[in-house]
Coordinates of C-alpha atoms in Angstrom, one line a residue:
X1 CA 76.9 83.2 59.6
X2 CA 79.9 81.0 60.3
X3 CA 79.4 77.6 61.9
X4 CA 81.1 77.0 65.2
X5 CA 83.7 74.3 65.2
X6 CA 83.1 71.3 67.4
X7 CA 86.2 70.5 69.5
X8 CA 87.0 67.8 72.0
X9 CA 88.2 69.0 75.4
X10 CA 90.1 66.3 77.3
X11 CA 90.7 66.3 81.0
X12 CA 92.1 63.9 83.6
X13 CA 89.8 62.8 86.4
X14 CA 90.2 60.6 89.5
X15 CA 87.2 58.2 90.0
X16 CA 86.2 56.7 93.3
X17 CA 86.5 53.0 93.8
X18 CA 82.8 52.6 93.0
X19 CA 83.0 54.7 89.8
X20 CA 86.2 52.9 88.7
X21 CA 84.4 49.6 89.1
X22 CA 81.3 50.8 87.2
X23 CA 83.4 52.2 84.3
X24 CA 85.5 49.0 84.1
X25 CA 82.3 47.0 83.8
X26 CA 81.1 49.3 81.1
X27 CA 84.4 49.0 79.2
X28 CA 84.0 45.2 79.3
X29 CA 80.4 45.2 78.1
X30 CA 81.2 47.7 75.3
X31 CA 84.0 45.4 74.1
X32 CA 81.7 42.3 74.4
X33 CA 78.9 43.9 72.4
X34 CA 81.2 45.2 69.7
X35 CA 82.9 41.8 69.3
X36 CA 79.6 39.9 69.1
X37 CA 78.1 42.3 66.6
X38 CA 81.3 42.1 64.5
X39 CA 81.2 38.3 64.6
X40 CA 77.5 38.3 63.5
X41 CA 78.2 40.7 60.6
X42 CA 81.3 38.8 59.5
X43 CA 79.5 35.5 59.5
X44 CA 76.5 36.9 57.6
X45 CA 78.8 38.3 54.9
X46 CA 81.1 35.4 54.7
X47 CA 78.5 32.6 54.6
X48 CA 75.5 34.3 53.1
X49 CA 76.8 37.4 51.4
X50 CA 74.4 39.5 53.6
X51 CA 75.0 42.9 55.0
X52 CA 73.9 43.4 58.5
X53 CA 73.3 47.0 59.4
X54 CA 73.1 49.0 62.7
X55 CA 69.3 48.6 63.1
X56 CA 69.7 44.8 63.0
X57 CA 72.5 44.7 65.5
X58 CA 70.6 47.0 67.8
X59 CA 67.6 44.6 67.8
X60 CA 70.1 41.8 68.5
X61 CA 71.4 43.7 71.5
X62 CA 67.9 43.9 73.0
X63 CA 67.6 40.1 72.5
X64 CA 71.0 39.4 74.0
X65 CA 70.1 41.3 77.2
X66 CA 67.1 39.0 77.7
X67 CA 69.3 35.9 77.8
X68 CA 70.5 34.5 81.0
X69 CA 74.1 34.3 79.7
X70 CA 74.3 38.0 78.8
X71 CA 71.9 39.4 81.5
X72 CA 74.9 41.3 83.0
X73 CA 74.6 43.7 80.0
X74 CA 71.7 45.3 81.8
X75 CA 73.9 46.3 84.7
X76 CA 75.5 49.1 82.7
X77 CA 74.1 52.1 80.8
X78 CA 72.6 51.1 77.5
X79 CA 73.9 54.2 75.7
X80 CA 77.6 53.2 75.5
X81 CA 76.5 49.8 74.1
X82 CA 74.5 51.4 71.4
X83 CA 77.3 53.8 70.7
X84 CA 79.6 50.8 70.2
X85 CA 77.3 49.5 67.5
X86 CA 77.3 52.9 65.8
X87 CA 81.1 52.9 65.9
X88 CA 81.1 49.4 64.3
X89 CA 78.7 50.7 61.6
X90 CA 81.0 53.6 60.9
X91 CA 84.0 51.2 60.7
X92 CA 82.2 49.1 58.0
X93 CA 81.1 52.2 56.1
X94 CA 84.8 53.3 56.0
X95 CA 85.8 49.8 55.0
X96 CA 83.4 49.5 52.1
X97 CA 84.3 53.1 51.1
X98 CA 88.0 51.9 50.9
X99 CA 89.0 54.4 53.5
X100 CA 90.0 51.8 56.2
X101 CA 90.8 48.1 56.7
X102 CA 88.3 45.5 57.8
X103 CA 87.2 46.1 61.4
X104 CA 89.1 44.1 64.0
X105 CA 88.0 42.4 67.2
X106 CA 88.7 44.3 70.4
X107 CA 91.3 42.8 72.7
X108 CA 91.0 42.9 76.4
X109 CA 94.6 43.7 76.9
X110 CA 95.6 45.7 73.8
X111 CA 92.5 47.6 72.8
X112 CA 91.7 51.1 74.1
X113 CA 89.4 51.1 77.0
X114 CA 86.7 53.6 76.4
X115 CA 82.9 54.3 76.5
X116 CA 80.9 57.0 74.8
X117 CA 77.9 58.7 76.4
X118 CA 75.4 60.9 74.6
X119 CA 73.3 63.6 76.2
X120 CA 70.7 61.1 77.5
X121 CA 73.3 59.4 79.6
X122 CA 75.0 62.2 81.5
X123 CA 74.3 65.4 83.4
X124 CA 76.5 68.5 83.0
X125 CA 75.9 71.6 85.1
X126 CA 78.1 74.2 86.7
X127 CA 81.2 72.2 85.9
X128 CA 79.9 69.0 87.4
X129 CA 79.6 65.9 85.2
X130 CA 77.6 62.9 86.3
X131 CA 77.4 59.8 84.2
X132 CA 74.5 57.3 84.0
X133 CA 74.4 54.7 86.7
X134 CA 76.4 57.0 89.0
X135 CA 75.2 59.1 91.9
X136 CA 78.3 61.4 92.4
X137 CA 79.9 63.6 89.8
X138 CA 83.4 62.8 88.4
X139 CA 86.4 64.5 90.2
X140 CA 87.7 66.2 87.1
X141 CA 90.9 68.4 87.0
X142 CA 89.8 71.3 84.9
X143 CA 93.2 72.2 83.4
X144 CA 91.6 74.6 81.0
X145 CA 88.1 76.2 81.0
X146 CA 85.4 75.0 78.6
X147 CA 84.2 77.7 76.2
X148 CA 81.6 79.9 77.7
X149 CA 78.0 78.4 77.6
X150 CA 79.4 75.2 76.1
X151 CA 77.1 72.2 76.2
X152 CA 78.8 68.9 75.6
X153 CA 77.0 66.8 73.0
X154 CA 79.0 63.6 73.8
X155 CA 81.3 62.5 76.6
X156 CA 83.9 59.8 76.2
X157 CA 85.5 58.2 79.2
X158 CA 88.8 56.3 78.7
X159 CA 91.6 54.7 80.7
X160 CA 95.1 54.4 79.2
X161 CA 97.6 51.6 79.7
X162 CA 99.3 53.5 82.5
X163 CA 96.0 53.4 84.5
X164 CA 95.2 57.1 84.0
X165 CA 91.5 58.1 83.6
X166 CA 90.4 60.7 81.0
X167 CA 87.2 62.3 80.0
X168 CA 86.7 64.0 76.7
X169 CA 83.8 66.5 76.2
X170 CA 82.8 67.3 72.6
X171 CA 81.3 70.8 72.4
X172 CA 81.1 73.8 70.1
X173 CA 83.8 76.3 70.5
X174 CA 82.8 79.8 69.2
X175 CA 86.4 81.1 69.8
X176 CA 87.7 78.8 67.1
X177 CA 87.1 80.7 63.8
X178 CA 89.0 81.5 60.7
X179 CA 92.0 83.9 61.1
X180 CA 92.5 87.0 59.0
X181 CA 94.0 86.0 55.7
X182 CA 97.7 86.7 55.0
X183 CA 100.0 86.4 52.0
X184 CA 102.6 84.3 53.7
X185 CA 103.4 80.8 52.6
X186 CA 106.0 78.3 53.8
X187 CA 107.5 75.0 52.5
X188 CA 108.2 72.4 55.2
X189 CA 110.7 69.5 54.8
X190 CA 110.6 66.8 57.4
X191 CA 113.7 65.0 58.6
X192 CA 115.5 63.4 61.5
X193 CA 118.6 65.5 62.0
X194 CA 116.2 68.4 62.3
X195 CA 112.5 67.7 62.8
X196 CA 111.5 70.3 60.3
X197 CA 113.3 72.7 57.9
X198 CA 111.3 75.7 56.7
X199 CA 111.7 77.5 53.4
X200 CA 112.5 80.6 55.4
X201 CA 115.8 78.9 56.4
X202 CA 114.7 78.1 59.9
X203 CA 115.6 74.6 61.2
X204 CA 113.5 73.2 64.1
X205 CA 115.5 70.9 66.4
X206 CA 114.4 67.3 66.7
X207 CA 113.6 66.9 70.5
X208 CA 114.1 63.1 70.3
X209 CA 111.6 62.6 73.1
X210 CA 112.1 58.8 73.2
X211 CA 115.9 59.0 73.5
X212 CA 115.6 61.0 76.8
X213 CA 113.8 58.1 78.5
X214 CA 115.4 55.3 76.5
X215 CA 117.6 54.1 79.5
X216 CA 114.7 54.1 81.9
X217 CA 112.4 52.4 79.4
X218 CA 115.0 49.7 78.7
X219 CA 115.4 49.0 82.4
X220 CA 111.6 48.9 83.0
X221 CA 111.2 46.5 80.1
X222 CA 114.0 44.2 81.4
X223 CA 112.2 44.0 84.7
X224 CA 108.9 43.2 83.0
X225 CA 110.5 40.4 81.0
X226 CA 111.7 38.8 84.2
X227 CA 108.2 38.6 85.7
X228 CA 106.4 35.3 85.5
X229 CA 103.9 35.2 82.6
X230 CA 100.3 35.4 83.6
X231 CA 98.0 37.9 85.4
X232 CA 100.1 38.2 88.6
X233 CA 100.2 41.5 90.6
X234 CA 103.9 41.9 90.2
X235 CA 103.7 41.6 86.4
X236 CA 100.8 44.0 86.2
X237 CA 102.8 46.5 88.3
X238 CA 105.8 46.2 86.0
X239 CA 103.6 46.5 82.9
X240 CA 102.1 49.7 84.3
X241 CA 105.6 51.2 84.9
X242 CA 106.5 50.6 81.3
X243 CA 103.2 52.1 80.2
X244 CA 103.8 55.2 82.3
X245 CA 107.2 55.8 80.6
X246 CA 105.6 55.4 77.2
X247 CA 102.8 57.8 78.3
X248 CA 105.3 60.4 79.4
X249 CA 107.1 60.2 76.1
X250 CA 103.9 60.5 74.1
X251 CA 102.7 63.4 76.2
X252 CA 105.9 65.4 75.6
X253 CA 105.8 64.7 71.9
X254 CA 102.1 65.6 71.6
X255 CA 102.6 68.9 73.5
X256 CA 105.6 69.9 71.3
X257 CA 103.7 69.1 68.1
X258 CA 100.6 71.1 69.2
X259 CA 102.7 74.2 69.9
X260 CA 104.6 73.8 66.6
X261 CA 101.5 73.2 64.4
X262 CA 99.6 76.0 66.0
X263 CA 102.5 78.4 65.3
X264 CA 102.8 77.4 61.7
X265 CA 99.0 77.7 61.1
X266 CA 98.8 81.1 62.8
X267 CA 101.8 82.6 60.9
X268 CA 101.1 81.2 57.4
X269 CA 98.2 81.2 55.0
X270 CA 99.6 78.3 52.9
X271 CA 101.7 75.4 54.2
X272 CA 103.3 73.0 51.7
X273 CA 104.5 69.6 53.0
X274 CA 105.6 66.3 51.4
X275 CA 103.2 63.4 51.1
X276 CA 105.4 60.9 53.0
X277 CA 104.4 57.3 53.3
X278 CA 105.4 56.8 56.9
X279 CA 104.1 53.3 57.0
X280 CA 106.5 52.2 54.3
X281 CA 109.4 54.1 55.9
X282 CA 108.8 52.3 59.2
X283 CA 109.8 49.0 57.4
X284 CA 113.4 50.2 57.6
X285 CA 114.5 48.5 60.8
X286 CA 117.4 50.8 61.3
X287 CA 115.3 53.9 61.3
X288 CA 111.9 52.8 62.5
X289 CA 112.5 54.0 66.1
X290 CA 113.7 57.4 65.0
X291 CA 110.9 57.8 62.5
X292 CA 108.2 56.8 65.0
X293 CA 109.7 59.3 67.5
X294 CA 109.5 62.1 65.0
X295 CA 105.8 61.4 64.5
X296 CA 105.5 62.8 61.0
X297 CA 102.0 61.4 60.6
X298 CA 100.8 63.0 63.8
X299 CA 102.3 66.3 62.8
X300 CA 100.5 66.2 59.4
X301 CA 97.2 65.3 61.1
X302 CA 97.4 68.2 63.5
X303 CA 98.4 70.6 60.8
X304 CA 95.5 69.6 58.6
X305 CA 92.7 69.9 61.1
X306 CA 94.0 73.1 62.6
X307 CA 94.3 74.6 59.1
X308 CA 90.6 73.7 58.5
X309 CA 89.6 75.4 61.8
X310 CA 91.4 78.6 61.0
X311 CA 90.9 79.0 57.3
X312 CA 94.4 78.0 56.2
X313 CA 95.5 75.8 53.3
X314 CA 97.8 72.7 53.5
X315 CA 99.2 71.4 50.2
X316 CA 100.8 67.9 50.0
X317 CA 103.3 67.5 47.2
X318 CA 103.7 64.1 45.7
X319 CA 106.3 61.9 47.4
X320 CA 108.1 61.3 44.1
X321 CA 108.9 64.9 43.6
X322 CA 112.7 65.2 43.6
X323 CA 112.9 68.1 46.0
X324 CA 116.4 67.3 47.3
X325 CA 118.0 66.8 43.9
X326 CA 116.5 69.8 42.2
X327 CA 118.3 73.1 42.2
X328 CA 115.8 75.7 43.5
X329 CA 117.8 78.5 41.7
X330 CA 118.0 77.2 38.1
X331 CA 116.0 73.9 38.1
X332 CA 118.8 71.6 37.2
X333 CA 118.2 68.1 38.3
X334 CA 121.2 66.3 39.9
X335 CA 121.9 62.7 38.9
X336 CA 122.6 61.5 42.4
X337 CA 122.3 62.9 45.9
X338 CA 123.7 60.5 48.5
X339 CA 122.2 60.9 52.0
X340 CA 125.6 61.9 53.5
X341 CA 125.7 65.0 51.3
X342 CA 124.1 67.8 53.4
X343 CA 125.4 70.7 51.3
X344 CA 126.0 70.7 47.5
X345 CA 126.8 73.0 44.6
X346 CA 124.7 73.0 41.5
X347 CA 126.5 72.1 38.3
X348 CA 124.3 74.4 36.3
X349 CA 124.5 77.7 38.1
X350 CA 127.1 77.2 40.8
X351 CA 124.8 78.0 43.7
X352 CA 125.6 76.2 46.9
X353 CA 122.6 74.7 48.7
X354 CA 121.8 73.4 52.1
X355 CA 120.1 70.1 51.3
X356 CA 117.1 70.6 53.5
X357 CA 116.5 74.3 52.9
X358 CA 116.7 73.6 49.2
X359 CA 114.1 70.9 49.5
X360 CA 111.8 73.2 51.4
X361 CA 112.2 75.9 48.7
X362 CA 111.3 73.3 46.0
X363 CA 108.3 72.0 47.9
X364 CA 107.0 75.5 48.4
X365 CA 107.4 76.4 44.7
X366 CA 105.8 73.1 43.5
X367 CA 102.9 73.4 45.9
X368 CA 102.1 77.0 45.0
X369 CA 102.4 76.2 41.3
X370 CA 100.0 73.3 41.4
X371 CA 97.6 75.2 43.7
X372 CA 97.5 78.2 41.3
X373 CA 96.7 76.1 38.2
X374 CA 94.0 74.1 40.1
X375 CA 95.4 70.7 39.1
X376 CA 95.2 69.2 42.6
X377 CA 97.8 69.0 45.3
X378 CA 100.0 66.3 43.9
X379 CA 102.3 67.1 40.9
X380 CA 102.8 64.4 38.3
X381 CA 105.9 62.2 38.6
X382 CA 108.9 63.6 36.8
X383 CA 111.2 61.2 34.9
X384 CA 114.9 61.0 34.6
X385 CA 116.9 60.6 31.4
X386 CA 116.6 56.8 31.8
X387 CA 112.8 57.0 31.7
X388 CA 112.4 55.8 35.3
X389 CA 110.6 57.8 37.9
X390 CA 112.8 60.0 39.9
X391 CA 112.3 59.5 43.7
X392 CA 113.4 61.9 46.3
X393 CA 115.6 59.3 48.0
X394 CA 115.1 61.1 51.2
X395 CA 115.3 58.1 53.6
X396 CA 117.0 59.7 56.6
X397 CA 120.5 58.7 57.8
X398 CA 120.8 56.2 60.6
X399 CA 120.3 57.8 63.9
X400 CA 123.6 58.1 65.8

């Protein structure tokens, strides 16, 4: 029997003044407990080489609540505070497992404001969600229905920089199950002139979401820069206006990527992409804005978890694979392929290639070959006649 997939269903809600005040207090207490526990664990490891675990920090939390200085921690639900300690434990587990960097302290201004409630700290019935320490349910805008008979296991409340409130309910979704297997496979080449180029020859236009609001964003940022530094009301208002523009851009980008990745996963059994190091590409000052707007990392993340949901396969080809310089017809490797060359003719067989479509064909062939032989998803680096590794050299052109 197939196991149901757990999905997070996110909705916007509008709290009352009392609820907003309660949640703001909870956010502050969550941040305080997380930072104190992180300080204790860091000091123990740095000075005494001791590892402090979740159970120890949980006992410390009980002691902190009994002190006069931290007595205000009793005013909020204890569940989000305990969840903050569990999140810190998970952060250290990932750090010691070399899957993440060392945990950082939460900033009052820059860190995400959120609190997580488990089943003992909320009531959910007939579409009405009531959190601990509250008498009235949240005014949630149910933009899409929850799965039938869904029972949330955790509820996460958050507020973004634009001041919007969101609630995310984690529940099993019986409608999310593997799709019928198909024989179709597609290679996907990421770019900036076109967001994606498929091995089928289709080119998906780059929406350039950030560019549409660039003038408004620049104007709002100039107004913010003129406000006196500090915590004044005018500066806070200007900061929220900038945040709202960023949020509008991010919402459009996320919506477009969801539609695109869902389509690719539904239509193809196997999807081959390139293992791009976006973090390194962002070091290019001329292209950082355009690369960030393209959101290649977010695209890959969505593609991978949706493929897992629906029984599809995503193959990542090594970034050193010379997909743009390799002729997909005869396999001849070109010596050079400047970025301004968008179409080229192979010296070996005379076939004329579109640069991006050719790269997508090569990615598809490499991914399927490696998958078939079971050698993993990343082909070994190929070497040129000089003995040095051949890179794709696919840094995009400067955005016009």
